[in-house]
Amino acid sequence: MHDRIAGAAIEEIKIRGMKFAIRNVASRLGISTKTLYQHFESKEQLITCLIERSIQEMRDSEARMMRDESLSIVQKLEQALMMLPSAFAFTDIRTLDELKKLYPEQWKLVDAYVQEGWDNIRLLIEEGIQAQIIRPFDMELFIDMYIGALYQLMDRRTREGNQLSLEEALRRTVKMLMYGVIEK
């Protein structure tokens, strides 16, 4: 039942954003809110569950990608930098902004993952530098630029109402960070 509730909540978030109501999730499942609250004590607990699942999905995807011998170091690095949860509602920049504003405790989970989930990327960069595929550079500055760009995209897109998806915004950002702006 946890999975069904989580799936219904994701659908509600896609439609209504973070202002979705528990009663809408229950209604979507054809259950009472009382039944739903037997599985999740609060909306905050449900959102926490969704975020934790999303982070685990990204970790699992990253682990599969790291083991994929058909991908080059550069391809792996690019994919790792653009990794998003495939079926999750938080790929909309405005939804992430709502999460940040309305659920600061749950936002801390997302922020912690963004700030700390760099181990495989560091390994790929070091491997690329050793193989002379990637030039040596300040990795900490690169990470700060990526995180800063991600958060700036969220703020700017929300203010301006831009419909650019997080996936497309990340794709464009990663291309600029990895390949620059100079035509080869």
XYZ file of C-alpha atoms in Angstrom:
184
model
C 0.000 0.000 0.000
C 2.952 2.342 0.644
C 3.924 2.104 -3.028
C 0.369 2.797 -4.209
C 0.089 5.832 -1.944
C 3.495 7.106 -3.069
C 2.490 6.695 -6.727
C -0.786 8.528 -6.191
C 1.029 11.332 -4.343
C 3.461 11.695 -7.245
C 0.537 12.060 -9.651
C -1.047 14.695 -7.409
C 2.251 16.602 -7.189
C 2.522 16.564 -10.975
C -0.960 18.109 -11.206
C -1.144 20.387 -8.163
C 2.450 20.884 -7.085
C 3.384 20.759 -3.425
C 0.020 22.208 -2.461
C -1.651 18.858 -3.157
C -4.088 17.641 -0.515
C -3.984 14.278 1.241
C -7.697 13.878 0.510
C -6.903 14.032 -3.233
C -4.327 11.261 -2.847
C -6.826 9.144 -0.898
C -9.572 9.843 -3.437
C -7.281 8.873 -6.317
C -6.795 5.500 -4.606
C -10.423 5.049 -3.606
C -9.524 4.914 0.091
C -10.359 7.111 3.055
C -7.909 9.648 4.440
C -8.057 7.644 7.674
C -6.719 4.597 5.803
C -3.990 6.701 4.220
C -2.973 8.081 7.620
C -2.543 4.499 8.849
C 0.415 4.295 6.426
C 1.736 7.861 6.629
C 1.184 9.931 9.749
C 1.340 13.249 7.882
C 1.765 14.892 4.524
C 5.307 15.768 5.589
C 6.086 12.094 6.251
C 4.716 11.177 2.806
C 6.843 13.863 1.144
C 9.899 12.679 3.088
C 9.260 9.151 1.834
C 9.007 10.394 -1.774
C 12.265 12.321 -1.482
C 14.106 9.393 0.102
C 12.853 7.075 -2.653
C 13.884 9.576 -5.295
C 17.384 9.917 -3.859
C 17.724 6.139 -3.670
C 16.562 5.851 -7.287
C 19.250 8.323 -8.346
C 21.898 6.429 -6.368
C 20.809 3.133 -7.950
C 20.843 4.667 -11.443
C 24.274 6.124 -10.805
C 25.592 2.754 -9.610
C 24.258 1.044 -12.769
C 25.783 3.769 -14.930
C 29.160 3.459 -13.165
C 29.207 -0.299 -13.910
C 28.246 0.200 -17.576
C 31.435 -0.631 -19.467
C 29.955 0.526 -22.772
C 30.134 4.156 -21.621
C 33.275 6.259 -21.741
C 34.454 8.288 -18.752
C 33.129 11.473 -20.362
C 29.742 9.885 -21.092
C 29.498 8.644 -17.514
C 30.431 12.065 -16.158
C 27.853 13.780 -18.339
C 25.138 11.300 -17.351
C 26.001 11.559 -13.656
C 25.746 15.347 -13.783
C 22.344 15.162 -15.485
C 20.917 12.327 -13.412
C 17.344 12.837 -12.286
C 14.786 10.503 -10.805
C 13.035 9.054 -13.841
C 9.446 8.908 -12.613
C 9.412 11.557 -9.959
C 7.400 14.733 -9.619
C 10.301 16.917 -8.483
C 11.786 17.293 -11.962
C 9.764 20.501 -12.378
C 11.758 23.494 -11.188
C 8.693 25.201 -9.724
C 7.836 22.097 -7.681
C 11.349 22.074 -6.240
C 10.969 25.747 -5.357
C 7.632 25.007 -3.648
C 9.293 22.180 -1.733
C 12.040 24.547 -0.585
C 9.549 27.188 0.581
C 6.739 25.035 1.997
C 8.652 22.051 3.423
C 12.071 23.261 4.613
C 12.820 20.095 6.612
C 12.176 17.900 3.569
C 14.125 20.338 1.383
C 17.156 19.720 3.613
C 17.208 16.096 2.366
C 17.356 17.251 -1.253
C 19.954 19.913 -0.468
C 22.126 17.431 1.447
C 22.088 15.049 -1.520
C 22.964 17.865 -3.942
C 25.786 19.053 -1.680
C 27.206 15.639 -0.745
C 26.413 13.218 -3.573
C 29.650 13.804 -5.473
C 31.744 10.684 -4.772
C 31.265 8.983 -8.145
C 31.680 12.229 -10.043
C 34.949 12.887 -8.215
C 36.113 9.363 -9.126
C 35.203 9.867 -12.787
C 36.997 13.212 -12.940
C 40.121 11.784 -11.274
C 40.063 8.800 -13.633
C 39.619 11.139 -16.608
C 42.522 13.326 -15.475
C 44.789 10.280 -15.018
C 43.816 9.039 -18.484
C 44.475 12.561 -19.855
C 40.922 12.727 -21.190
C 40.036 15.555 -18.826
C 42.405 18.422 -18.110
C 43.238 19.093 -14.459
C 40.977 21.704 -12.884
C 39.675 22.907 -9.543
C 37.105 20.226 -8.733
C 35.678 22.082 -5.731
C 35.077 25.188 -7.840
C 33.420 23.031 -10.516
C 31.083 21.506 -7.906
C 30.286 24.936 -6.461
C 29.525 26.249 -9.956
C 27.236 23.302 -10.702
C 25.312 23.641 -7.423
C 25.147 27.423 -7.769
C 23.868 27.125 -11.333
C 21.250 24.566 -10.297
C 19.925 26.729 -7.474
C 20.067 29.888 -9.586
C 18.081 28.111 -12.303
C 15.447 27.213 -9.731
C 15.187 30.778 -8.449
C 15.209 32.438 -11.865
C 12.828 30.003 -13.535
C 10.387 30.329 -10.656
C 10.496 34.136 -10.695
C 10.144 34.352 -14.452
C 7.629 31.528 -14.801
C 9.804 29.880 -17.440
C 8.518 26.478 -18.536
C 11.979 25.010 -19.044
C 12.119 21.601 -17.413
C 14.781 20.845 -14.847
C 16.056 18.102 -17.141
C 16.571 20.528 -20.039
C 18.046 23.215 -17.775
C 20.524 20.673 -16.351
C 21.386 19.380 -19.818
C 22.245 22.883 -21.018
C 24.174 23.711 -17.834
C 26.220 20.499 -17.959
C 27.074 21.065 -21.641
C 28.390 24.540 -20.801
C 30.323 23.352 -17.750
C 31.880 20.426 -19.597
C 32.441 21.875 -23.058
C 32.447 25.654 -22.542
C 31.182 28.191 -25.002
C 34.006 28.245 -27.539
C 33.301 26.597 -30.896
C 35.928 23.941 -31.561
